[in-house]
Every structure is written in C-alpha cells, then in structure tokens.
C-alpha cells in the first residue's frame, strides 16, 4: 500500500471511521474514545466526540467540525466511539436532502445529529438515555432499523446488549425490543456460552433479502458467534424488555462457542464465495463465511505469566456458515510476531477489527484488518481455506502519538504511576474503505487518520476476475 493523505484529527484517540459520499463530497466521520483536545476551529478544549473531515481530495483533507462527546471518565465510558450515517433520500421516512448521523454519547445515551451541512452538525434527537454501556451500532439505511449496543441498568439486563429501534424517521425513534445472548435477559435461569451474561460487541445485518443478523459476543475472551433470523428477531416476542427463554431462542438459527481465550469482536459476512479448487465438486463449490476477529487487549510486550507461559495471541478466523446450524472455522488470519518484533514495540499486538463495507470491487476478494501496533493488514481471501496476506501499512508515530501502558490503555502523557513501563506506540484501531477504494486507518493512540491506496500485487488481486 501507499500513503495518500493524512489528517491529525486534532490528536484525538480514534475508534471508528466511516466515509460517506455526501452529494459528491467524500466526508469522513470518525468516532473517538474519551479524552480532551483543542478544537483548532473554535480555540476551545473539548471532550473527544466525533470528527468530521472532508476527504474529497485525499491528499489534502480538510477538518470541518468536531462534535463534543461525553465527559465520563474511562477510555470506553467517554467520547463517542461509533458512527453510522444515512441519507434522508434512502430512509423510508427521512427528509429528502437531509443526512443523519447516529452515534453514542459515551456510555450515557444514543443520539442522532443532522449533518446535512457537515460543517455545522446539529443534534436532532436523543434516542435513549440513562445508559451505562454503549458500543458498536448498525443502521439499515433502507429500512431504518437500528441495532444499538447499549445497557440500561434499571431494566435488569446483564451487560451491553441490543436495543433495537425503528429510525426510519430519525426525528421520531420507535423502540422495538431488547435482545442479547441467552443468559443476559432479566430473570435468566440458563445461558449459552462458557459463562453467563457474555456481552455483545456488535451486530451486522444482511438486510431484508438475506433475512439474517450476525452477532459477536465476548470481544476478546469467551467468544460466541450467533446467526439470527432477522424477521423473527423483530417480531417473535411479546415482552420487548423482558423476553422469555423461548423468545430469546426463537430468532437463533445457529451459534458457535469460540476458544475461551478468543472473543467475538466482529461478524462480517461473505456470501457465495467460490472455492477455486473445488469447482468440479458439489459440496464445496460455493460457500458462505463470516470473518471473525478477536480483540487483543494487553500492552505488556507479550510478557510471560508467573508460570512462564505467554498469553495466547489474538487472531481472526474465517468461519464457514453455509450450514448455518453448524458454523465451523476453516482458516486463520495471523500476523507473526517476527519479523517486526511486534511484542517489543509496546502497545497492543493482535487483531482488533475488520473493515465492514460491502464494497463490490473488494468484497469476497480481500479482507482489511486493524492489527493494533502491526498496523493495517490486507489478506487475499479468494481461497477461504488458505488466506494469504498481500499488503500492510504501519504508520510512523508523530507528535500526537500517545503513551501506551501495560494495561493496554492509551494515556496522553502516560500514567504517572507506571510511566517507566509506558511507551509511545502505534495502535491502528479500525479501518474502512470509501466508494473510491481508498482505505482509511484510524489510530487509537492519537496519531490521526491515514488514507491509503492499494498497489502492486494487492491491487492485482482486486482487479482479478
């Protein structure tokens, strides 16, 4: 890959980028972790929230606006990590010509902004508040159904789960139901997975035609992957807040429990993948898959435990879901510790996430991962049984790059109690693509947003028929 452009994002710790072609302009919306930073447009120090950047000319990004986030303490509690954007021309009851941003307000609430003028975002409505957890939302623009990751302690659920809303009219949210893994619901007497109450990390909907929603639980440990019937998920219940065991299981088509040292961070579906060597066979000629990364969390140089053993590395997996009742992993995405001395670099080493765009030229051909201190990694997935890495990019630290400590959490100046063990390290957190095929890499350690282009063999993989 080659570097095309860069924006420092005012030195804020970045989580999720999404790039929207908004009336011919390419606009990047970037969610941030907790912290504060100087808004160079206003001269005011603001809590990290959402950066809005015009990347129409990727070599010269233009910072348009910053929407402040929550002031709650804790890396996951503040900020406004997740971003989703839909057009009023697509939403069934949206206002034509309008653009809408869905985001969490730290762990406090889920809200919608009008970003029709991305330089002047205005809050439209609060969907739900009184929360103590939020995270990775999904929004179906063509139906308006939103799968919000949240938890409202007063309702009795265990940990973050789905709160599903109809946002077809973003100004008038309509609550549908709560849902999670069996054992999370109020009054649960049984559970799925290795322990009770495994929180969801996020869900991806394949929409009305596929009638499937894919859910990832556990994040970095005790992972469970769940395949859901979308229609039943939205209709097969009577009590939306306190479902019965039967109502929790009704939408479930299939699920698989991962090794307890791995978690479910993302479940990205790849449908109808042809298997090159099996075209003369019947059973394996064409298959459906999920790409499932597990999130690494330690920043301690892969230091051995007291017994001399080292914690297992976090990997990503290609899971065959053709027979949905029995998902099964068929290959592993892996970046070796050496060459590169990634355990020695400081910060986290291991997978975080995979790009979630159904971008036709790349879909089914490559998978793009964020791999923390190993940067952005691109794999050829045309043979799902033998995935191969074809490109990578590791950004250089800059003046904004934060200290990372053994607890795996970024600190702008290091934690005074453990500063000698903290180091400045790249932490590529999430990656996405735009409708031009450019790749966007957001850094958790404040290094900014890097805009990348495929070259050489990786470019040839995408162009191959």
Tab-separated table of C-alpha atoms in Angstrom:
chain	number	residue	atom	x	y	z
A	1	UNK	CA	0.000	0.000	0.000
A	2	UNK	CA	0.979	3.627	-0.321
A	3	UNK	CA	0.102	6.615	1.828
A	4	UNK	CA	-2.150	9.075	0.008
A	5	UNK	CA	-3.043	11.537	2.763
A	6	UNK	CA	-3.298	12.149	6.495
A	7	UNK	CA	-5.319	14.194	8.988
A	8	UNK	CA	-4.181	14.522	12.588
A	9	UNK	CA	-7.797	14.561	13.937
A	10	UNK	CA	-6.606	17.163	16.455
A	11	UNK	CA	-4.600	14.430	18.192
A	12	UNK	CA	-7.703	12.637	19.492
A	13	UNK	CA	-7.804	8.894	20.202
A	14	UNK	CA	-9.775	7.471	17.272
A	15	UNK	CA	-12.073	4.465	17.067
A	16	UNK	CA	-14.420	4.024	14.081
A	17	UNK	CA	-14.187	5.878	10.740
A	18	UNK	CA	-16.925	5.807	8.110
A	19	UNK	CA	-16.680	7.594	4.761
A	20	UNK	CA	-19.833	8.839	3.062
A	21	UNK	CA	-20.271	10.200	-0.462
A	22	UNK	CA	-22.459	13.098	0.560
A	23	UNK	CA	-23.777	14.832	-2.557
A	24	UNK	CA	-20.498	14.334	-4.392
A	25	UNK	CA	-18.252	15.181	-1.439
A	26	UNK	CA	-16.375	12.429	0.380
A	27	UNK	CA	-16.925	13.055	4.092
A	28	UNK	CA	-15.149	11.062	6.805
A	29	UNK	CA	-16.905	10.750	10.167
A	30	UNK	CA	-14.596	9.468	12.895
A	31	UNK	CA	-15.690	8.396	16.384
A	32	UNK	CA	-13.340	8.964	19.318
A	33	UNK	CA	-12.508	7.461	22.677
A	34	UNK	CA	-12.639	9.527	25.840
A	35	UNK	CA	-10.171	12.379	26.417
A	36	UNK	CA	-9.950	16.036	25.524
A	37	UNK	CA	-8.333	18.060	22.794
A	38	UNK	CA	-8.099	21.581	21.454
A	39	UNK	CA	-10.599	22.230	18.699
A	40	UNK	CA	-8.474	24.276	16.319
A	41	UNK	CA	-11.634	25.605	14.616
A	42	UNK	CA	-13.015	27.171	17.796
A	43	UNK	CA	-9.984	27.532	20.063
A	44	UNK	CA	-11.861	25.613	22.785
A	45	UNK	CA	-10.697	22.455	24.566
A	46	UNK	CA	-13.495	19.926	24.050
A	47	UNK	CA	-14.154	16.361	25.208
A	48	UNK	CA	-13.434	13.906	22.401
A	49	UNK	CA	-16.508	13.133	20.318
A	50	UNK	CA	-16.870	12.962	16.530
A	51	UNK	CA	-14.516	14.429	13.928
A	52	UNK	CA	-15.900	15.392	10.523
A	53	UNK	CA	-13.330	15.679	7.725
A	54	UNK	CA	-13.722	16.445	4.017
A	55	UNK	CA	-11.516	13.904	2.205
A	56	UNK	CA	-12.716	14.647	-1.333
A	57	UNK	CA	-9.083	15.464	-2.088
A	58	UNK	CA	-7.448	12.669	-0.080
A	59	UNK	CA	-4.045	14.324	-0.295
A	60	UNK	CA	-5.427	17.453	1.360
A	61	UNK	CA	-8.066	16.555	3.964
A	62	UNK	CA	-9.988	19.481	5.436
A	63	UNK	CA	-11.189	19.303	9.035
A	64	UNK	CA	-14.789	20.559	9.061
A	65	UNK	CA	-16.163	20.131	12.571
A	66	UNK	CA	-15.885	18.407	15.914
A	67	UNK	CA	-18.978	17.332	17.865
A	68	UNK	CA	-18.014	17.085	21.556
A	69	UNK	CA	-18.641	13.785	23.290
A	70	UNK	CA	-19.316	12.605	26.811
A	71	UNK	CA	-17.181	13.795	29.723
A	72	UNK	CA	-17.429	10.495	31.623
A	73	UNK	CA	-14.109	9.064	32.810
A	74	UNK	CA	-12.611	5.856	31.454
A	75	UNK	CA	-11.454	5.016	27.943
A	76	UNK	CA	-14.671	3.245	26.966
A	77	UNK	CA	-17.066	5.411	29.007
A	78	UNK	CA	-16.487	8.809	27.418
A	79	UNK	CA	-16.141	10.102	23.891
A	80	UNK	CA	-18.461	8.928	21.114
A	81	UNK	CA	-16.783	5.898	19.573
A	82	UNK	CA	-19.231	4.662	16.946
A	83	UNK	CA	-20.532	6.440	13.820
A	84	UNK	CA	-23.185	5.497	11.268
A	85	UNK	CA	-24.647	7.829	8.619
A	86	UNK	CA	-27.802	7.516	6.491
A	87	UNK	CA	-29.355	9.677	3.793
A	88	UNK	CA	-32.868	11.063	4.089
A	89	UNK	CA	-33.305	10.061	0.439
A	90	UNK	CA	-32.898	6.394	1.441
A	91	UNK	CA	-34.521	6.232	4.881
A	92	UNK	CA	-38.232	5.427	4.393
A	93	UNK	CA	-39.442	8.445	6.393
A	94	UNK	CA	-36.368	10.650	6.230
A	95	UNK	CA	-36.443	14.186	4.869
A	96	UNK	CA	-35.144	14.229	1.303
A	97	UNK	CA	-31.860	16.072	1.011
A	98	UNK	CA	-31.012	15.523	4.693
A	99	UNK	CA	-28.164	13.452	6.133
A	100	UNK	CA	-28.260	11.868	9.586
A	101	UNK	CA	-25.501	10.748	11.966
A	102	UNK	CA	-26.186	8.038	14.559
A	103	UNK	CA	-23.721	7.910	17.448
A	104	UNK	CA	-23.422	7.014	21.139
A	105	UNK	CA	-22.811	9.776	23.656
A	106	UNK	CA	-20.164	7.945	25.637
A	107	UNK	CA	-21.881	5.328	27.755
A	108	UNK	CA	-24.758	7.690	28.570
A	109	UNK	CA	-27.052	7.746	25.541
A	110	UNK	CA	-27.632	7.093	21.847
A	111	UNK	CA	-28.401	10.146	19.705
A	112	UNK	CA	-28.914	11.439	16.156
A	113	UNK	CA	-27.419	14.540	14.534
A	114	UNK	CA	-28.425	16.349	11.366
A	115	UNK	CA	-25.209	16.541	9.310
A	116	UNK	CA	-26.708	17.860	6.082
A	117	UNK	CA	-24.131	20.624	6.375
A	118	UNK	CA	-21.200	18.604	7.749
A	119	UNK	CA	-19.517	21.834	8.843
A	120	UNK	CA	-22.487	22.661	11.091
A	121	UNK	CA	-23.858	19.485	12.713
A	122	UNK	CA	-26.914	19.930	14.942
A	123	UNK	CA	-28.409	17.420	17.378
A	124	UNK	CA	-31.784	16.199	16.179
A	125	UNK	CA	-32.862	13.853	18.963
A	126	UNK	CA	-31.819	11.587	21.826
A	127	UNK	CA	-32.968	8.036	21.095
A	128	UNK	CA	-32.416	6.587	24.559
A	129	UNK	CA	-30.555	7.753	27.680
A	130	UNK	CA	-29.988	6.544	31.229
A	131	UNK	CA	-27.451	4.015	29.910
A	132	UNK	CA	-24.206	2.692	31.407
A	133	UNK	CA	-22.865	0.940	28.278
A	134	UNK	CA	-22.843	1.614	24.549
A	135	UNK	CA	-20.715	0.440	21.669
A	136	UNK	CA	-20.845	-0.734	18.065
A	137	UNK	CA	-24.151	0.126	16.346
A	138	UNK	CA	-25.504	-0.981	12.971
A	139	UNK	CA	-28.089	1.011	10.979
A	140	UNK	CA	-30.023	-0.284	7.961
A	141	UNK	CA	-30.491	2.835	5.861
A	142	UNK	CA	-33.032	1.236	3.516
A	143	UNK	CA	-35.387	0.158	6.344
A	144	UNK	CA	-34.343	2.438	9.209
A	145	UNK	CA	-33.903	-0.465	11.641
A	146	UNK	CA	-31.021	0.248	14.045
A	147	UNK	CA	-29.297	-2.326	16.238
A	148	UNK	CA	-27.958	-0.213	19.102
A	149	UNK	CA	-25.464	-1.663	21.558
A	150	UNK	CA	-26.432	-0.387	24.999
A	151	UNK	CA	-27.477	-1.271	28.533
A	152	UNK	CA	-29.926	0.446	30.857
A	153	UNK	CA	-29.191	-0.784	34.405
A	154	UNK	CA	-32.722	-0.136	35.630
A	155	UNK	CA	-34.072	-2.804	33.249
A	156	UNK	CA	-32.114	-5.710	34.739
A	157	UNK	CA	-30.086	-6.939	31.759
A	158	UNK	CA	-26.538	-8.280	32.251
A	159	UNK	CA	-24.104	-6.094	30.323
A	160	UNK	CA	-24.370	-4.449	26.942
A	161	UNK	CA	-26.825	-5.995	24.510
A	162	UNK	CA	-29.012	-4.885	21.611
A	163	UNK	CA	-31.668	-2.225	21.895
A	164	UNK	CA	-33.425	-2.313	18.544
A	165	UNK	CA	-35.166	0.803	17.223
A	166	UNK	CA	-37.009	1.870	14.108
A	167	UNK	CA	-35.198	5.026	12.996
A	168	UNK	CA	-36.877	5.258	9.581
A	169	UNK	CA	-37.918	8.740	10.737
A	170	UNK	CA	-34.793	9.862	12.609
A	171	UNK	CA	-36.733	12.632	14.381
A	172	UNK	CA	-39.188	10.114	15.859
A	173	UNK	CA	-37.407	6.970	17.101
A	174	UNK	CA	-39.640	3.958	17.772
A	175	UNK	CA	-38.500	1.295	20.222
A	176	UNK	CA	-38.852	-2.316	19.068
A	177	UNK	CA	-37.165	-4.608	21.608
A	178	UNK	CA	-34.095	-5.610	23.652
A	179	UNK	CA	-32.093	-8.705	22.688
A	180	UNK	CA	-28.859	-10.483	23.563
A	181	UNK	CA	-27.353	-13.875	24.231
A	182	UNK	CA	-29.426	-16.233	26.358
A	183	UNK	CA	-28.452	-15.505	29.970
A	184	UNK	CA	-28.320	-11.725	29.592
A	185	UNK	CA	-32.050	-11.113	29.910
A	186	UNK	CA	-33.711	-10.214	33.253
A	187	UNK	CA	-34.519	-13.258	35.366
A	188	UNK	CA	-32.475	-15.644	33.216
A	189	UNK	CA	-32.258	-19.208	34.563
A	190	UNK	CA	-29.994	-20.647	31.849
A	191	UNK	CA	-27.334	-19.379	29.470
A	192	UNK	CA	-25.435	-20.045	26.260
A	193	UNK	CA	-21.662	-19.821	26.032
A	194	UNK	CA	-18.975	-20.699	28.584
A	195	UNK	CA	-20.213	-18.210	31.217
A	196	UNK	CA	-23.461	-16.358	31.894
A	197	UNK	CA	-24.057	-12.819	30.687
A	198	UNK	CA	-21.491	-12.537	27.865
A	199	UNK	CA	-21.917	-9.007	26.453
A	200	UNK	CA	-22.397	-8.316	22.778
A	201	UNK	CA	-19.787	-6.293	20.950
A	202	UNK	CA	-21.758	-5.562	17.819
A	203	UNK	CA	-24.100	-6.891	15.160
A	204	UNK	CA	-24.143	-6.719	11.372
A	205	UNK	CA	-27.409	-7.044	9.469
A	206	UNK	CA	-27.501	-8.523	5.988
A	207	UNK	CA	-30.865	-6.853	5.458
A	208	UNK	CA	-34.318	-7.896	4.362
A	209	UNK	CA	-33.312	-10.045	1.377
A	210	UNK	CA	-30.894	-12.256	3.318
A	211	UNK	CA	-33.047	-12.092	6.463
A	212	UNK	CA	-30.003	-12.540	8.687
A	213	UNK	CA	-28.276	-10.654	11.505
A	214	UNK	CA	-24.838	-11.748	12.717
A	215	UNK	CA	-23.869	-11.028	16.327
A	216	UNK	CA	-20.451	-11.152	18.026
A	217	UNK	CA	-20.168	-11.652	21.793
A	218	UNK	CA	-17.236	-11.610	24.204
A	219	UNK	CA	-14.944	-9.106	22.418
A	220	UNK	CA	-11.587	-10.652	23.433
A	221	UNK	CA	-12.490	-13.728	25.509
A	222	UNK	CA	-15.274	-16.290	25.941
A	223	UNK	CA	-16.436	-15.562	22.414
A	224	UNK	CA	-19.759	-16.635	20.961
A	225	UNK	CA	-20.934	-16.072	17.387
A	226	UNK	CA	-24.680	-16.061	16.747
A	227	UNK	CA	-26.675	-16.237	13.497
A	228	UNK	CA	-30.164	-14.737	13.767
A	229	UNK	CA	-33.319	-14.790	11.668
A	230	UNK	CA	-33.896	-11.075	11.172
A	231	UNK	CA	-37.675	-11.279	10.781
A	232	UNK	CA	-38.088	-13.342	13.948
A	233	UNK	CA	-35.709	-11.049	15.809
A	234	UNK	CA	-38.014	-8.134	15.011
A	235	UNK	CA	-41.344	-9.899	15.555
A	236	UNK	CA	-41.149	-13.132	17.589
A	237	UNK	CA	-41.724	-11.744	21.086
A	238	UNK	CA	-44.423	-10.282	23.342
A	239	UNK	CA	-42.466	-8.532	26.104
A	240	UNK	CA	-39.781	-6.423	24.415
A	241	UNK	CA	-37.826	-5.631	27.612
A	242	UNK	CA	-38.132	-8.957	29.468
A	243	UNK	CA	-38.247	-11.750	26.888
A	244	UNK	CA	-38.766	-15.372	27.880
A	245	UNK	CA	-36.193	-18.090	27.233
A	246	UNK	CA	-38.259	-19.192	24.244
A	247	UNK	CA	-38.316	-15.640	22.850
A	248	UNK	CA	-34.548	-15.354	23.290
A	249	UNK	CA	-34.013	-18.562	21.312
A	250	UNK	CA	-36.696	-18.037	18.650
A	251	UNK	CA	-34.539	-15.998	16.213
A	252	UNK	CA	-31.412	-18.141	16.675
A	253	UNK	CA	-30.521	-20.099	13.552
A	254	UNK	CA	-27.055	-21.164	14.679
A	255	UNK	CA	-24.229	-20.340	17.034
A	256	UNK	CA	-20.700	-21.437	17.878
A	257	UNK	CA	-18.645	-21.064	21.024
A	258	UNK	CA	-15.059	-19.944	20.446
A	259	UNK	CA	-11.956	-20.943	22.382
A	260	UNK	CA	-12.220	-19.083	25.737
A	261	UNK	CA	-9.006	-17.154	25.047
A	262	UNK	CA	-10.605	-15.632	21.915
A	263	UNK	CA	-13.609	-13.327	21.667
A	264	UNK	CA	-16.113	-12.202	19.080
A	265	UNK	CA	-15.372	-8.615	18.034
A	266	UNK	CA	-16.911	-8.516	14.541
A	267	UNK	CA	-19.004	-10.858	12.374
A	268	UNK	CA	-18.643	-9.743	8.753
A	269	UNK	CA	-20.446	-11.974	6.237
A	270	UNK	CA	-19.025	-13.002	2.866
A	271	UNK	CA	-21.711	-14.684	0.774
A	272	UNK	CA	-21.400	-17.010	-2.209
A	273	UNK	CA	-17.619	-17.297	-2.184
A	274	UNK	CA	-16.444	-19.660	-4.966
A	275	UNK	CA	-13.748	-22.140	-3.897
A	276	UNK	CA	-11.175	-22.171	-6.731
A	277	UNK	CA	-10.006	-25.782	-6.439
A	278	UNK	CA	-13.461	-27.260	-5.857
A	279	UNK	CA	-15.411	-26.117	-8.895
A	280	UNK	CA	-15.800	-29.726	-10.068
A	281	UNK	CA	-17.257	-30.728	-6.706
A	282	UNK	CA	-20.732	-30.246	-5.319
A	283	UNK	CA	-20.407	-29.705	-1.565
A	284	UNK	CA	-17.641	-27.095	-1.539
A	285	UNK	CA	-18.190	-25.351	-4.863
A	286	UNK	CA	-19.552	-22.149	-3.315
A	287	UNK	CA	-19.766	-21.267	0.390
A	288	UNK	CA	-20.883	-18.561	2.830
A	289	UNK	CA	-18.487	-17.296	5.507
A	290	UNK	CA	-18.107	-14.976	8.473
A	291	UNK	CA	-14.860	-13.125	9.140
A	292	UNK	CA	-14.441	-13.042	12.930
A	293	UNK	CA	-11.585	-11.162	14.647
A	294	UNK	CA	-10.848	-11.363	18.383
A	295	UNK	CA	-9.681	-8.146	20.088
A	296	UNK	CA	-6.247	-8.062	21.755
A	297	UNK	CA	-6.213	-6.059	24.989
A	298	UNK	CA	-2.775	-6.316	26.600
A	299	UNK	CA	0.043	-3.851	26.053
A	300	UNK	CA	2.728	-5.619	28.086
A	301	UNK	CA	5.161	-6.802	25.366
A	302	UNK	CA	3.554	-10.276	25.459
A	303	UNK	CA	5.223	-10.646	28.875
A	304	UNK	CA	5.162	-14.190	30.300
A	305	UNK	CA	2.839	-15.007	33.153
A	306	UNK	CA	4.133	-16.042	36.566
A	307	UNK	CA	4.386	-19.651	35.393
A	308	UNK	CA	6.497	-18.632	32.404
A	309	UNK	CA	3.724	-19.103	29.841
A	310	UNK	CA	2.682	-16.325	27.496
A	311	UNK	CA	-0.890	-15.249	26.902
A	312	UNK	CA	-2.262	-16.560	23.623
A	313	UNK	CA	-2.155	-14.176	20.638
A	314	UNK	CA	-5.417	-12.793	19.315
A	315	UNK	CA	-6.295	-13.925	15.822
A	316	UNK	CA	-9.065	-13.669	13.257
A	317	UNK	CA	-10.965	-16.556	11.732
A	318	UNK	CA	-12.780	-17.490	8.535
A	319	UNK	CA	-15.908	-19.335	9.666
A	320	UNK	CA	-17.939	-21.414	7.213
A	321	UNK	CA	-21.649	-20.687	7.783
A	322	UNK	CA	-23.056	-22.409	4.692
A	323	UNK	CA	-24.829	-24.815	7.020
A	324	UNK	CA	-25.998	-22.172	9.464
A	325	UNK	CA	-26.821	-24.560	12.297
A	326	UNK	CA	-23.194	-25.727	12.462
A	327	UNK	CA	-20.749	-22.851	11.845
A	328	UNK	CA	-17.150	-24.037	11.611
A	329	UNK	CA	-13.759	-22.245	11.251
A	330	UNK	CA	-11.786	-23.230	8.159
A	331	UNK	CA	-8.783	-20.875	8.238
A	332	UNK	CA	-6.964	-18.362	10.420
A	333	UNK	CA	-5.712	-14.834	9.780
A	334	UNK	CA	-2.398	-14.339	11.553
A	335	UNK	CA	0.432	-11.800	11.709
A	336	UNK	CA	3.593	-13.402	13.150
A	337	UNK	CA	5.416	-11.667	15.999
A	338	UNK	CA	8.598	-11.705	13.877
A	339	UNK	CA	9.903	-10.226	11.696
A	340	UNK	CA	8.745	-6.915	13.080
A	341	UNK	CA	9.290	-7.508	16.818
A	342	UNK	CA	5.681	-6.510	17.492
A	343	UNK	CA	5.791	-7.740	21.090
A	344	UNK	CA	8.800	-5.481	21.625
A	345	UNK	CA	7.233	-2.348	20.136
A	346	UNK	CA	4.931	-1.509	23.021
A	347	UNK	CA	1.166	-1.133	22.858
A	348	UNK	CA	-1.211	-3.920	21.958
A	349	UNK	CA	-0.246	-6.609	19.445
A	350	UNK	CA	-3.029	-8.636	17.841
A	351	UNK	CA	-6.239	-8.232	15.913
A	352	UNK	CA	-8.859	-5.628	16.569
A	353	UNK	CA	-11.387	-5.390	13.746
A	354	UNK	CA	-12.103	-5.998	10.070
A	355	UNK	CA	-13.495	-3.427	7.622
A	356	UNK	CA	-17.266	-3.813	7.358
A	357	UNK	CA	-18.059	-2.300	3.947
A	358	UNK	CA	-19.825	-4.358	1.286
A	359	UNK	CA	-17.716	-2.586	-1.358
A	360	UNK	CA	-18.170	-4.589	-4.545
A	361	UNK	CA	-14.638	-4.399	-6.029
A	362	UNK	CA	-13.132	-5.669	-2.750
A	363	UNK	CA	-15.959	-7.847	-1.423
A	364	UNK	CA	-15.059	-11.528	-1.497
A	365	UNK	CA	-11.518	-10.780	-2.663
A	366	UNK	CA	-9.728	-9.057	0.208
A	367	UNK	CA	-10.248	-8.554	3.929
A	368	UNK	CA	-8.764	-5.461	5.587
A	369	UNK	CA	-7.878	-5.649	9.284
A	370	UNK	CA	-6.695	-3.306	12.007
A	371	UNK	CA	-3.931	-5.099	13.916
A	372	UNK	CA	-3.003	-2.537	16.600
A	373	UNK	CA	0.796	-1.997	16.611
A	374	UNK	CA	1.131	-4.115	13.453
A	375	UNK	CA	-0.942	-1.531	11.573
A	376	UNK	CA	-3.355	-2.195	8.714
A	377	UNK	CA	-3.160	-5.695	7.207
A	378	UNK	CA	-4.744	-6.845	3.941
A	379	UNK	CA	-5.443	-10.510	3.142
A	380	UNK	CA	-6.382	-12.255	-0.099
A	381	UNK	CA	-9.487	-14.333	0.725
A	382	UNK	CA	-10.266	-15.703	-2.734
A	383	UNK	CA	-9.345	-19.127	-1.402
A	384	UNK	CA	-11.028	-19.042	2.022
A	385	UNK	CA	-9.251	-22.254	3.074
A	386	UNK	CA	-5.810	-20.693	2.534
A	387	UNK	CA	-5.949	-16.942	3.144
A	388	UNK	CA	-2.747	-15.023	2.340
A	389	UNK	CA	-1.508	-11.603	3.421
A	390	UNK	CA	-0.834	-9.315	0.450
A	391	UNK	CA	-0.306	-5.820	1.920
A	392	UNK	CA	0.300	-3.895	5.120
A	393	UNK	CA	0.880	-0.345	6.338
A	394	UNK	CA	2.256	0.702	9.729
A	395	UNK	CA	2.154	4.475	10.307
A	396	UNK	CA	5.031	6.297	11.954
A	397	UNK	CA	4.450	7.908	15.360
A	398	UNK	CA	4.119	11.695	15.360
A	399	UNK	CA	3.900	14.481	17.919
A	400	UNK	CA	0.357	13.441	18.876
A	401	UNK	CA	1.093	9.742	19.442
A	402	UNK	CA	0.098	8.848	22.997
A	403	UNK	CA	1.781	6.697	25.599
A	404	UNK	CA	0.534	3.128	25.833
A	405	UNK	CA	0.859	1.241	29.086
A	406	UNK	CA	0.831	-2.453	30.069
A	407	UNK	CA	-2.892	-2.280	30.819
A	408	UNK	CA	-3.471	-1.788	27.093
A	409	UNK	CA	-4.999	1.672	27.585
A	410	UNK	CA	-3.707	4.856	25.976
A	411	UNK	CA	-2.685	7.784	28.140
A	412	UNK	CA	-1.884	11.175	26.590
A	413	UNK	CA	1.134	11.638	28.863
A	414	UNK	CA	1.413	8.208	30.424
A	415	UNK	CA	0.155	7.084	33.786
A	416	UNK	CA	2.425	8.695	36.430
A	417	UNK	CA	2.360	5.512	38.489
A	418	UNK	CA	3.663	3.313	35.688
A	419	UNK	CA	5.170	5.765	33.196
A	420	UNK	CA	8.519	3.915	33.013
A	421	UNK	CA	6.628	0.963	31.536
A	422	UNK	CA	4.666	3.117	29.073
A	423	UNK	CA	5.811	3.800	25.522
A	424	UNK	CA	4.634	5.721	22.511
A	425	UNK	CA	3.202	3.164	20.130
A	426	UNK	CA	1.026	2.986	17.045
A	427	UNK	CA	-2.375	1.428	17.729
A	428	UNK	CA	-4.312	1.049	14.466
A	429	UNK	CA	-7.837	0.697	15.810
A	430	UNK	CA	-10.355	0.480	12.952
A	431	UNK	CA	-10.215	0.560	9.178
A	432	UNK	CA	-12.745	1.342	6.465
A	433	UNK	CA	-12.949	1.988	2.712
A	434	UNK	CA	-14.718	4.609	0.632
A	435	UNK	CA	-16.516	4.245	-2.692
A	436	UNK	CA	-13.241	5.004	-4.494
A	437	UNK	CA	-11.453	2.048	-2.899
A	438	UNK	CA	-9.275	4.164	-0.637
A	439	UNK	CA	-8.566	2.661	2.787
A	440	UNK	CA	-8.832	4.721	5.982
A	441	UNK	CA	-6.858	3.731	9.067
A	442	UNK	CA	-7.733	5.361	12.426
A	443	UNK	CA	-5.222	5.356	15.284
A	444	UNK	CA	-6.251	4.742	18.893
A	445	UNK	CA	-3.091	6.439	20.131
A	446	UNK	CA	-3.928	9.825	18.602
A	447	UNK	CA	-1.696	9.589	15.522
A	448	UNK	CA	-4.606	10.514	13.259
A	449	UNK	CA	-6.348	9.210	10.148
A	450	UNK	CA	-4.176	7.711	7.394
A	451	UNK	CA	-5.584	7.412	3.860
A	452	UNK	CA	-4.115	4.517	1.860
A	453	UNK	CA	-4.203	3.086	-1.656
A	454	UNK	CA	-3.519	-0.487	-2.756
A	455	UNK	CA	-0.581	-1.029	-5.106
A	456	UNK	CA	1.287	-3.921	-6.740
A	457	UNK	CA	0.077	-7.447	-6.124
A	458	UNK	CA	-2.691	-6.364	-3.721
A	459	UNK	CA	-4.125	-4.125	-6.431
A	460	UNK	CA	-3.895	-7.007	-8.900
A	461	UNK	CA	-5.870	-9.259	-6.540
A	462	UNK	CA	-8.713	-6.768	-6.538
A	463	UNK	CA	-8.630	-6.456	-10.323
A	464	UNK	CA	-8.558	-10.191	-10.952
A	465	UNK	CA	-11.641	-11.875	-12.384
